[in-house]
Short mmCIF file of C-alpha atoms and ligand atoms in Angstrom, two decimals:
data_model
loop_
_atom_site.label_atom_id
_atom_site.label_comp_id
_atom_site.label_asym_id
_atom_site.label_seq_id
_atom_site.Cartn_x
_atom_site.Cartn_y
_atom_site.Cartn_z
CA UNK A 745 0.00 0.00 0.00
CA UNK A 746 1.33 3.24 -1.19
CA UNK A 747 1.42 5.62 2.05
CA UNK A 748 1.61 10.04 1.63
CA UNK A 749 5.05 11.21 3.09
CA UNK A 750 2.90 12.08 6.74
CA UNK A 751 5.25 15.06 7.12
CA UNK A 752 3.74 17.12 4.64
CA UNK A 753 0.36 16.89 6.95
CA UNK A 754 2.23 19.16 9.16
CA UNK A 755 2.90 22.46 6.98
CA UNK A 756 0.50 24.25 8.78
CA UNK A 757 -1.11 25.40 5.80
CA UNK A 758 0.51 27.43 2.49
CA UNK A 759 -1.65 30.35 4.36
CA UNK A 760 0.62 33.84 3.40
CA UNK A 761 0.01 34.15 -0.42
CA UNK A 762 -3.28 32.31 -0.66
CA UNK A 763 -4.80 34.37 2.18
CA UNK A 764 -3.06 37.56 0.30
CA UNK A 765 -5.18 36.26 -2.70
CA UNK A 766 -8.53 35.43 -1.02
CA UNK A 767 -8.67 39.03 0.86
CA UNK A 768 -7.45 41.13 -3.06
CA UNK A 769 -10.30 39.27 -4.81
CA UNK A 770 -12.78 40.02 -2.34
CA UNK A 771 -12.04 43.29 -2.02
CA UNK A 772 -11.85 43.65 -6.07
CA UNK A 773 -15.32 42.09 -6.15
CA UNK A 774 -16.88 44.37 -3.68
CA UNK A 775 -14.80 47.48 -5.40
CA UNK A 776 -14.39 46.59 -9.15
CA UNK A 777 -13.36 50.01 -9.77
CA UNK A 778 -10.24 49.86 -7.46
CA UNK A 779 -6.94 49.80 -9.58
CA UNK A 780 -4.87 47.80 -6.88
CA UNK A 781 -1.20 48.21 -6.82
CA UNK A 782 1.19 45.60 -5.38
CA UNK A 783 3.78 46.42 -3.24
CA UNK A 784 3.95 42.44 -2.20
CA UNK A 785 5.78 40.32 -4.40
CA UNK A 786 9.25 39.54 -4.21
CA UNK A 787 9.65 39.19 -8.10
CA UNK A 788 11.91 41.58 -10.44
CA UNK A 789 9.77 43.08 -12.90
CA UNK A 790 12.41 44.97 -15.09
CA UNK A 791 13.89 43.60 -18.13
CA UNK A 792 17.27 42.12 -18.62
CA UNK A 793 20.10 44.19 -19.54
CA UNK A 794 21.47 44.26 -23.06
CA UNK A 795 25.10 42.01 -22.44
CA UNK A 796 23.13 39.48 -20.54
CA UNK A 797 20.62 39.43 -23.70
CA UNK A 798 23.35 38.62 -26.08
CA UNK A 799 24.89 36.34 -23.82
CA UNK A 800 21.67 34.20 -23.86
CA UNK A 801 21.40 34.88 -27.31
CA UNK A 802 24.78 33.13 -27.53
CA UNK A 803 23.91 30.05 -25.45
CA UNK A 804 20.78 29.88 -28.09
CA UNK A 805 22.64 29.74 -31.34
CA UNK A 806 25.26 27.55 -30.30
CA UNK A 807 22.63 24.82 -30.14
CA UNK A 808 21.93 26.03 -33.88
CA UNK A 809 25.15 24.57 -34.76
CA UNK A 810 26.91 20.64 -34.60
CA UNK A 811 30.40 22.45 -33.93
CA UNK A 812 28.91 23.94 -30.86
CA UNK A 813 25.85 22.10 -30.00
CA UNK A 814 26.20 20.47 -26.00
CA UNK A 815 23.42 18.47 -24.54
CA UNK A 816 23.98 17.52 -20.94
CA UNK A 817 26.61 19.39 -19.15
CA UNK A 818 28.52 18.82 -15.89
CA UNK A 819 25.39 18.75 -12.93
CA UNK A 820 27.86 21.48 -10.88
CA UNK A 821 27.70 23.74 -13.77
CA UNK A 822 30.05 24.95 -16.76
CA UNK A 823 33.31 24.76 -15.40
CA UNK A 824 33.77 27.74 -17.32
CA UNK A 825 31.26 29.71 -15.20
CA UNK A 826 32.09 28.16 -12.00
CA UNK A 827 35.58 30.07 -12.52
CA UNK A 828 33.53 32.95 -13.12
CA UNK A 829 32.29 32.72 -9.70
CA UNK A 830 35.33 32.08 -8.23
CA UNK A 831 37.00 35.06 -9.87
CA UNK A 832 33.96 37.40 -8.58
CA UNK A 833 34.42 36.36 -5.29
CA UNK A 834 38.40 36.77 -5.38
CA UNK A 835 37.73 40.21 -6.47
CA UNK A 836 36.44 40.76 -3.22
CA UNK A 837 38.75 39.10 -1.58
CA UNK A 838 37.25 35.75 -0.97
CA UNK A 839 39.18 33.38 -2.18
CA UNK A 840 37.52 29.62 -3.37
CA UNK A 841 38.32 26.74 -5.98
CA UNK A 842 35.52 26.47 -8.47
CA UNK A 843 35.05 22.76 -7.40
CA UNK A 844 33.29 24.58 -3.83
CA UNK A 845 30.68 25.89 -6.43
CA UNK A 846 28.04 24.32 -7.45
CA UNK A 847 25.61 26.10 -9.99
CA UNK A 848 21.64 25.20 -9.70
CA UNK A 849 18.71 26.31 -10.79
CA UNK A 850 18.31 28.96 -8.50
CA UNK A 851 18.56 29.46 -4.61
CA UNK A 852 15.27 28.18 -3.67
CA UNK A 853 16.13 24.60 -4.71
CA UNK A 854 19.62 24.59 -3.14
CA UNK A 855 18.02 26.43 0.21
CA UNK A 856 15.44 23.94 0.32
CA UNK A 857 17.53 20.83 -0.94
CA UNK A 858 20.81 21.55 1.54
CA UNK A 859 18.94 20.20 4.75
CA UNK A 860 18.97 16.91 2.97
CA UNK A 861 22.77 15.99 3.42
CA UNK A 862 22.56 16.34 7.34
CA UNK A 863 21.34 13.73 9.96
CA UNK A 864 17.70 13.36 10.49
CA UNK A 865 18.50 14.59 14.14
CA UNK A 866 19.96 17.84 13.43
CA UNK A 867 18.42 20.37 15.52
CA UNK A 868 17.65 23.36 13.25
CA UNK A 869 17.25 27.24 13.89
CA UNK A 870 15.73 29.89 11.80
CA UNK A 871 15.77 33.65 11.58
CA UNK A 872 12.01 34.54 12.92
CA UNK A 873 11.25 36.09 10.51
CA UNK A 874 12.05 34.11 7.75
CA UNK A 875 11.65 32.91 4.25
CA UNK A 876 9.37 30.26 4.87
CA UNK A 877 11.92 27.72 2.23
CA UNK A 878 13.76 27.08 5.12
CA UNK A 879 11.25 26.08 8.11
CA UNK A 880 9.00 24.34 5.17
CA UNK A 881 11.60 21.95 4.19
CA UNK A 882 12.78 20.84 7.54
CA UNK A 883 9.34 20.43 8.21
CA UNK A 884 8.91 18.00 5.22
CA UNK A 885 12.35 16.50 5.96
CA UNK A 886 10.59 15.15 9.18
CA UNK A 887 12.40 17.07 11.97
CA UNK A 888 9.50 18.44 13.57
CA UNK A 889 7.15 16.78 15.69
CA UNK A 890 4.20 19.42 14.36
CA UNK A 891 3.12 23.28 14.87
CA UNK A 892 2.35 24.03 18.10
CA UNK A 893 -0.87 26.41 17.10
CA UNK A 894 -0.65 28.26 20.07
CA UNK A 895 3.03 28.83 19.82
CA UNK A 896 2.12 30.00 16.52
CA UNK A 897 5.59 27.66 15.81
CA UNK A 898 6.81 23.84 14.81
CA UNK A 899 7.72 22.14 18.00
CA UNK A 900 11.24 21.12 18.07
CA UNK A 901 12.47 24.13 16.10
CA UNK A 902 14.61 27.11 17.37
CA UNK A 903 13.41 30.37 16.52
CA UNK A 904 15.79 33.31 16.82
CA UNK A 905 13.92 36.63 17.17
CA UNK A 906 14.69 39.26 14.54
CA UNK A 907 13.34 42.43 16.07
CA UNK A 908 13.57 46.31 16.11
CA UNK A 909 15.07 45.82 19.78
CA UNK A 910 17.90 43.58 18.12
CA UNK A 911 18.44 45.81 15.33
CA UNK A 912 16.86 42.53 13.51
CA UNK A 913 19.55 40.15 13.83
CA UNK A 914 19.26 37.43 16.38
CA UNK A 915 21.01 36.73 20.00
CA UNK A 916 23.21 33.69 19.76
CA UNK A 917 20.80 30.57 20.40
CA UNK A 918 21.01 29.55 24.06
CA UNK A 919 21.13 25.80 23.42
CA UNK A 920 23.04 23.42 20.70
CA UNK A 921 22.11 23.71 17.64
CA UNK A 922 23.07 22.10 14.76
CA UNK A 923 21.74 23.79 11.78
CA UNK A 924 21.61 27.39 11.38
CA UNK A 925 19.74 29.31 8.74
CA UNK A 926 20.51 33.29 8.15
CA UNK A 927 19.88 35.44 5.61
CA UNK A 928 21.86 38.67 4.54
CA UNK A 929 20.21 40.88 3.06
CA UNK A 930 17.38 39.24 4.70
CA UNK A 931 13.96 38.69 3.57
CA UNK A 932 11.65 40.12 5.41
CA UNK A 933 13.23 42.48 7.29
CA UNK A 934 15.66 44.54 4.57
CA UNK A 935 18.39 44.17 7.32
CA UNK A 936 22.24 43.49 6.84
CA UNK A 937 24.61 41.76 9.11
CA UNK A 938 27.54 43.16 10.05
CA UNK A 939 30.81 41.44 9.50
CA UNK A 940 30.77 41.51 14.12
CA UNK A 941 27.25 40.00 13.78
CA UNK A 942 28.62 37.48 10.98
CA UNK A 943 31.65 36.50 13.40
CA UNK A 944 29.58 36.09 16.24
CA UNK A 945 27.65 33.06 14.52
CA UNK A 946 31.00 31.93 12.63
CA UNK A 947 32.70 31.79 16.35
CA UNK A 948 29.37 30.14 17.57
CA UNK A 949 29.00 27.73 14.94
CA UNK A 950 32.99 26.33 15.07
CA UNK A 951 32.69 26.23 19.08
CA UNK A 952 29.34 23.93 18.59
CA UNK A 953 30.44 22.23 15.44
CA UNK A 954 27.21 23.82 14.14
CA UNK A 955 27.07 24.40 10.61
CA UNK A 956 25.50 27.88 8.46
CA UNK A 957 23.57 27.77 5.89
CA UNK A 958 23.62 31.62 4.59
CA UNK A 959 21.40 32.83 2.22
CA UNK A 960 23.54 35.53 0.21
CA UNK A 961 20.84 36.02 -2.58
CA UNK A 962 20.73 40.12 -1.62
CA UNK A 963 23.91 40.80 -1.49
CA UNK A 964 24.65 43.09 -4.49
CA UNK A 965 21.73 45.11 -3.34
CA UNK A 966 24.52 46.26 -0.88
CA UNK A 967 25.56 49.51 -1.03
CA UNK A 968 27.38 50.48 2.19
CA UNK A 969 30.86 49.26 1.58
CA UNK A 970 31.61 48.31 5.19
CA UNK A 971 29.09 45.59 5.22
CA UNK A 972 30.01 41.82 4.05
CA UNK A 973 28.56 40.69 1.00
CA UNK A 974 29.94 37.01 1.11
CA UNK A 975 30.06 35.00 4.75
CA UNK A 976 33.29 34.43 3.75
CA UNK A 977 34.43 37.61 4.17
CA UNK A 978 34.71 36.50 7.99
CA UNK A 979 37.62 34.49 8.91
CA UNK A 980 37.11 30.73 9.98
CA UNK A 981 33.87 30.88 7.60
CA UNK A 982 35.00 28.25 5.39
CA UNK A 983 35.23 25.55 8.12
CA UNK A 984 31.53 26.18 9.20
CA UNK A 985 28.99 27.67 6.66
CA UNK A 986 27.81 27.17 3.47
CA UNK A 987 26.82 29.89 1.19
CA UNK A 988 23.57 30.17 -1.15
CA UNK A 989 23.21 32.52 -4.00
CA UNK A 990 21.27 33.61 -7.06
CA UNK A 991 21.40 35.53 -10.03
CA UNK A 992 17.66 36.27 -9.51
CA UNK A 993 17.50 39.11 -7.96
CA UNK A 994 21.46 39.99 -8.72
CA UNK A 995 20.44 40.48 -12.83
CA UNK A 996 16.57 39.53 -12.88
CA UNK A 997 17.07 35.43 -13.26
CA UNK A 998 13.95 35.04 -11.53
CA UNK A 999 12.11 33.28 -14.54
CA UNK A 1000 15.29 32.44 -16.42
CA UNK A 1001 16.76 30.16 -13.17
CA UNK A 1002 20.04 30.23 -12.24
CA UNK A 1003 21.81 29.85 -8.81
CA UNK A 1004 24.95 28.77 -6.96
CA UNK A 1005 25.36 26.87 -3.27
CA UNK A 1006 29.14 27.12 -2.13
CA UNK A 1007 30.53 24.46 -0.10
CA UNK A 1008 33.90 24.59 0.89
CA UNK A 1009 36.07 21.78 0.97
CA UNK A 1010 37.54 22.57 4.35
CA UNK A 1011 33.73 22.32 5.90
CA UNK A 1012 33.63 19.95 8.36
CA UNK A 1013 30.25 18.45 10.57
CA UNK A 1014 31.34 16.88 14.05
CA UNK A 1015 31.38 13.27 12.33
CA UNK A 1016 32.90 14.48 8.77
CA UNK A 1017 36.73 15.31 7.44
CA UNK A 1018 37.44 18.11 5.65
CA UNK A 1019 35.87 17.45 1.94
CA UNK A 1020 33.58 15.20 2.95
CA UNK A 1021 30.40 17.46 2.92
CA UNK A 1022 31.34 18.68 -0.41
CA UNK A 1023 31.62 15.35 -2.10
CA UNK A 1024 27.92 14.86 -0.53
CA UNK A 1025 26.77 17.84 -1.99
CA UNK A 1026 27.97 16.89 -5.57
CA UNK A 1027 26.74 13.30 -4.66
CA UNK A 1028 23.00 14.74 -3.93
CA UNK A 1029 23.20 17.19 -7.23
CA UNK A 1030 24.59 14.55 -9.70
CA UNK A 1031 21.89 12.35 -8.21
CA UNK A 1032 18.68 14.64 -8.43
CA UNK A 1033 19.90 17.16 -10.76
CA UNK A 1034 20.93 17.19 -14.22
CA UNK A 1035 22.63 20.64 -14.37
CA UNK A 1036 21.18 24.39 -14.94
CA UNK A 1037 20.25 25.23 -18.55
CA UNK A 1038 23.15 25.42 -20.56
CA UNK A 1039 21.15 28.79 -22.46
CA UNK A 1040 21.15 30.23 -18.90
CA UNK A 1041 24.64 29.51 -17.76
CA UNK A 1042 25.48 31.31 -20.79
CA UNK A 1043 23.49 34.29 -19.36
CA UNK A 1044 25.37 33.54 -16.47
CA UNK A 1045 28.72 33.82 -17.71
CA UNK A 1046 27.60 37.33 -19.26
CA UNK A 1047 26.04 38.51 -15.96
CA UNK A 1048 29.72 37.89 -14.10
CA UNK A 1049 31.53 40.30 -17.39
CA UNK A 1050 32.79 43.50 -16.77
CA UNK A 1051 29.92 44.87 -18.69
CA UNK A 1052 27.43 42.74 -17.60
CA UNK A 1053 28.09 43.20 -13.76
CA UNK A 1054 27.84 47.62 -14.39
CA UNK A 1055 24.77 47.27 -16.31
CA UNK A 1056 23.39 44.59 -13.08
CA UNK A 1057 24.78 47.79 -10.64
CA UNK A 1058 22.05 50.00 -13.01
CA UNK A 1059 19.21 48.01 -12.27
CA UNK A 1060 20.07 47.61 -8.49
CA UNK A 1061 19.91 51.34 -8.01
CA UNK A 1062 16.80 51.47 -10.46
CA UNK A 1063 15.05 49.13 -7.71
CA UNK A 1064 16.85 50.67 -4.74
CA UNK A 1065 15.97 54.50 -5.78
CA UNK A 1066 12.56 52.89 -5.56
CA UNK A 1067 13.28 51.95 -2.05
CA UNK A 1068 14.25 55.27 -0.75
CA UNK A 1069 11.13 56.31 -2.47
CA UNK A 1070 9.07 54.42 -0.42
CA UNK A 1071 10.87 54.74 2.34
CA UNK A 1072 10.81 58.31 2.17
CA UNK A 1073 7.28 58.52 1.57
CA UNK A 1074 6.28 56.44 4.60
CA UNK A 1075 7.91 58.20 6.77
CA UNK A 1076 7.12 61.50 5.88
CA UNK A 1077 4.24 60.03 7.23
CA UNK A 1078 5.65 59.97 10.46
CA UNK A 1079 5.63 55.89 10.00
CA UNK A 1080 8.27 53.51 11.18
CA UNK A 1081 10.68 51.96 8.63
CA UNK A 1082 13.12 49.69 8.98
CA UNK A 1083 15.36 48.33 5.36
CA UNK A 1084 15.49 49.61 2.34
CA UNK A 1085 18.54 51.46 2.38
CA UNK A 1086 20.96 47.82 1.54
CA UNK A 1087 18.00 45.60 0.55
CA UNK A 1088 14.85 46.11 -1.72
CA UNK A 1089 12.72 45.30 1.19
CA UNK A 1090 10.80 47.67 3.49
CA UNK A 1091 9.64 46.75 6.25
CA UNK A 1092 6.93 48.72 8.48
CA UNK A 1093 6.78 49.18 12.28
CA UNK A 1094 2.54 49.04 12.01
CA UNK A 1095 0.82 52.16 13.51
CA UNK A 1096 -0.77 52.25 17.34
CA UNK A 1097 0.07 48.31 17.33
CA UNK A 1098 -1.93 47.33 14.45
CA UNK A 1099 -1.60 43.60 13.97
CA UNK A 1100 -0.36 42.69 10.68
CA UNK A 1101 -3.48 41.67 8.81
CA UNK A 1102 -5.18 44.62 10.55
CA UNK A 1103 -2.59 46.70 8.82
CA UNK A 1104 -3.39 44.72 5.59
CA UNK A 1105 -6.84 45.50 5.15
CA UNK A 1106 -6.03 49.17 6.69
CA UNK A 1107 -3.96 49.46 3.53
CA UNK A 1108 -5.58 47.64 1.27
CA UNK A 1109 -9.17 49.37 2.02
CA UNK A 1110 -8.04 53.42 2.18
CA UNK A 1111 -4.62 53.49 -0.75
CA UNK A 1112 -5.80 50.16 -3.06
CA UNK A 1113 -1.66 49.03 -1.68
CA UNK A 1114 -1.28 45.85 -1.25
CA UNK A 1115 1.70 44.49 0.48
CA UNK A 1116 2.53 41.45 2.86
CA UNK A 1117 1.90 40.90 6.54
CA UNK A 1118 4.84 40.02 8.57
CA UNK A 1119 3.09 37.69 10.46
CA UNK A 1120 3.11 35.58 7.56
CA UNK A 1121 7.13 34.84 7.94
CA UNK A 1122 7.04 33.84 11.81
CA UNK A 1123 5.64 34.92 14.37
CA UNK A 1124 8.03 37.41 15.19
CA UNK A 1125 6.99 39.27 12.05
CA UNK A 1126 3.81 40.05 13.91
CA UNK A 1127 2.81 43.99 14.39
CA UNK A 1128 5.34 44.60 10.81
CA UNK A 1129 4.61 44.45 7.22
CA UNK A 1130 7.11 44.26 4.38
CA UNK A 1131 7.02 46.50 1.12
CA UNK A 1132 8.95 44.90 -2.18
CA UNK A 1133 10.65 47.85 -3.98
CA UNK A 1134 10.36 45.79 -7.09
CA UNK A 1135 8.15 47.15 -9.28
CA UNK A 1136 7.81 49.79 -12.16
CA UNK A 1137 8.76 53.49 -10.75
CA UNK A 1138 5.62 54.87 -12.07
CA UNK A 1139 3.39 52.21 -9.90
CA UNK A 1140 6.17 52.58 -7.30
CA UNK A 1141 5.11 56.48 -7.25
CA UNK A 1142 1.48 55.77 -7.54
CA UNK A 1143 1.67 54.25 -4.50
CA UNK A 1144 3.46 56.31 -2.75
CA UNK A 1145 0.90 59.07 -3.98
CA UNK A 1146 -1.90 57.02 -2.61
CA UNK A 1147 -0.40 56.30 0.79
CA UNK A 1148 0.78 59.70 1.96
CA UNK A 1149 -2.89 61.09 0.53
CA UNK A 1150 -5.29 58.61 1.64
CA UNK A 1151 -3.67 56.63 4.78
CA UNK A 1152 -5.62 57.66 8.00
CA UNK A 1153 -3.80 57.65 10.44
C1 PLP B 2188 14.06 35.41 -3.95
C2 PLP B 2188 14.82 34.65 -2.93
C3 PLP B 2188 15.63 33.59 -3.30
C4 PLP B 2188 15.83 33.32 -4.76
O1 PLP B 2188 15.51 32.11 -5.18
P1 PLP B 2188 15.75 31.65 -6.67
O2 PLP B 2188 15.28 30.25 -6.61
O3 PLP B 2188 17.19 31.78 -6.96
O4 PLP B 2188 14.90 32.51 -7.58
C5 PLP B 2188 16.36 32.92 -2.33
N1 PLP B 2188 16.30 33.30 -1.05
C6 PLP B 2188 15.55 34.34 -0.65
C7 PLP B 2188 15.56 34.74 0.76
C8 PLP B 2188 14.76 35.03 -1.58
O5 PLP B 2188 14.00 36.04 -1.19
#
């Protein structure tokens, strides 16, 4: 008898998006003459820039010709873009062999997939809030015993409060753990760590023979120098975490798909020698995976060029001069706002402790905004709501208009 994988019975509910859905429609129905703008989405909406078109262009027509046709390619990626990658990283002074890379089809996969080459038993911790990849898949993987609805959290799980009081990175967890999820730039919250903050968890991590997962897929929306853009970047890094990245929100891959997961050869788990965890990695891709488009590692490849990487800088500050428009329209409002200055997300202190749905339907009901309730990434998200600056400026305005006109508050 064929039996459901039980664990899935515990996601408590796909409820952020769907419920984002059920409450627009609604609302449309009962007001067919609102124009709604969203502010929600994560999702790039500009178009890619002209090197990175010819570069896919490229990886098209060389499958128009037998001299340069190539079906499957290596499952960790063109070699030739994997030393890429390792040359952009050396250029910031991170230095890796482009056997630690491992190219994907984008960073949700690789975020969601990495749990799978540690024990069963790990005990895991997530930023609260989160991106909900990471609780979701340790859920499936089985290391929860459920969600504790009162809790408004999985049992077994260790959830590290992100908060204005913390400046939105997390105290060092108070027990072992094995497993540690962060995110820099991090989604929700638009915060950065600092290379102290970084070092904190690095010197945590090595002392518990923890291991990082870090979720770098922000980090060329960095624009104060000072701040790390690779985990790397903090010494004794190599030994403990293992980096995730994307080129979807770096150039706009979002429906083209490409990523990269780094794991460095000298990572080591408490029952593992150096190299080990990498040859598991490439074990688990060569096993499930059959390699990224070879059209998009082209695109790839053109991202990572001199031309290619300034163009990418363009439409960063295209998205990020939306940010600051937001940002400074909110708060002109006399509104709380945290982000937005090294990340395209905003994210909103609610007024006179508005939950976050309240805040929702506040929005949503006076400005025709929508965006997303913080709630919906842990429960330390509650009483905040997060603004994407991704968008079109002229909607990006719009709203902006709408809010600092029509928002009672
Ligand atoms: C958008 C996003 C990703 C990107 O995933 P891809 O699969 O590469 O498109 C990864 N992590 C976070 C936190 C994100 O917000």
């Amino acid at each position: 008898m064929a039996r459901i994988n039980q664990h899935y019975r515990k996601l408590s509910a796909g409820y952020l998006f769907p419920e984002i859905a059920r409450r627009t429609r609604i609302f449309q129905q009962e007001h067919p003459e609102a124009e709604i703008l969203r502010l929600g989405i994560g999702n790039t909406t500009e178009p890619l820039t002209p090197t990175i078109i010819d570069g896919l262009h490229e990886g098209v027509s060389r499958l128009a010709s037998v001299d340069t046709y190539s079906g499957y390619g290596d499952e960790q990626g063109d070699k030739d873009l994997r030393e890429k990658l390792a040359g952009f990283y050396a250029r910031r002074g991170v230095e890796l062999e482009s056997d630690e890379f491992f190219v994907s089809d984008g960073a949700k996969p690789d975020s969601a997939n990495i749990q799978s080459i540690f024990s069963q038993e790990s005990k895991v911790a997530f930023q609260d809030p989160a991106y909900p990849v990471y609780v979701d898949t340790n859920v499936i993987a089985g290391r929860t015993a459920g969600f504790d609805e009162q809790q408004g959290t999985y049992r077994d799980f260790v959830y590290l409060p992100c908060t204005a009081e913390n400046n939105f990175f997390p105290e060092l967890p108070k027990e072992q753990v094995d497993l540690l999820y962060l995110c820099s730039p991090n989604n929700p919250t638009g915060a950065v760590a600092t290379k102290e903050q970084l070092k904190a968890y690095v010197d945590y991590a090595r002392k518990h023979k923890a291991v990082i997962i870090f979720d770098a897929s922000y980090s060329e929306y960095i624009c104060d120098e000072s701040l790390p853009k690779s985990i790397y970047e903090v010494e004794g890094a190599k030994e403990c975490a293992i980096e995730i990245s994307s080129f979807s929100k770096f150039a706009g891959f979002t429906g083209v798909r490409l990523g990269w997961t780094i794991v460095p050869k000298a990572l080591t788990a408490e029952d593992t020698q150096p190299g080990e965890l990498n040859r598991t990695w490439c074990r688990r891709q060569t096993t499930f995976f059959n390699g990224a488009s070879n059209i998009a590692q082209r695109g790839g490849a053109a991202v990572l060029s001199e031309d290619g990487l300034t163009e990418c800088r363009q439409l960063i500050g295209y998205y990020m001069e939306n940010a600051r428009i937001i940002r400074e329209g909110l708060q002109s409002l006399g509104l709380t706002v945290y982000g937005g200055d090294n990340a395209p997300y905003l994210w909103l202190k609610t007024p006179s402790g508005m939950s976050s749905w309240e805040f929702f339907d506040k929005l949503l009901e006076e400005t025709w905004v929508i965006g997303t309730p913080g709630s919906g990434f842990g429960p330390a998200g509650e009483g905040y709501f997060r603004l994407s600056a991704f968008g079109h400026r002229e909607q990006i305005e719009e709203a902006v208009a709408r809010i600092t006109a029509r928002l009672k508050l």
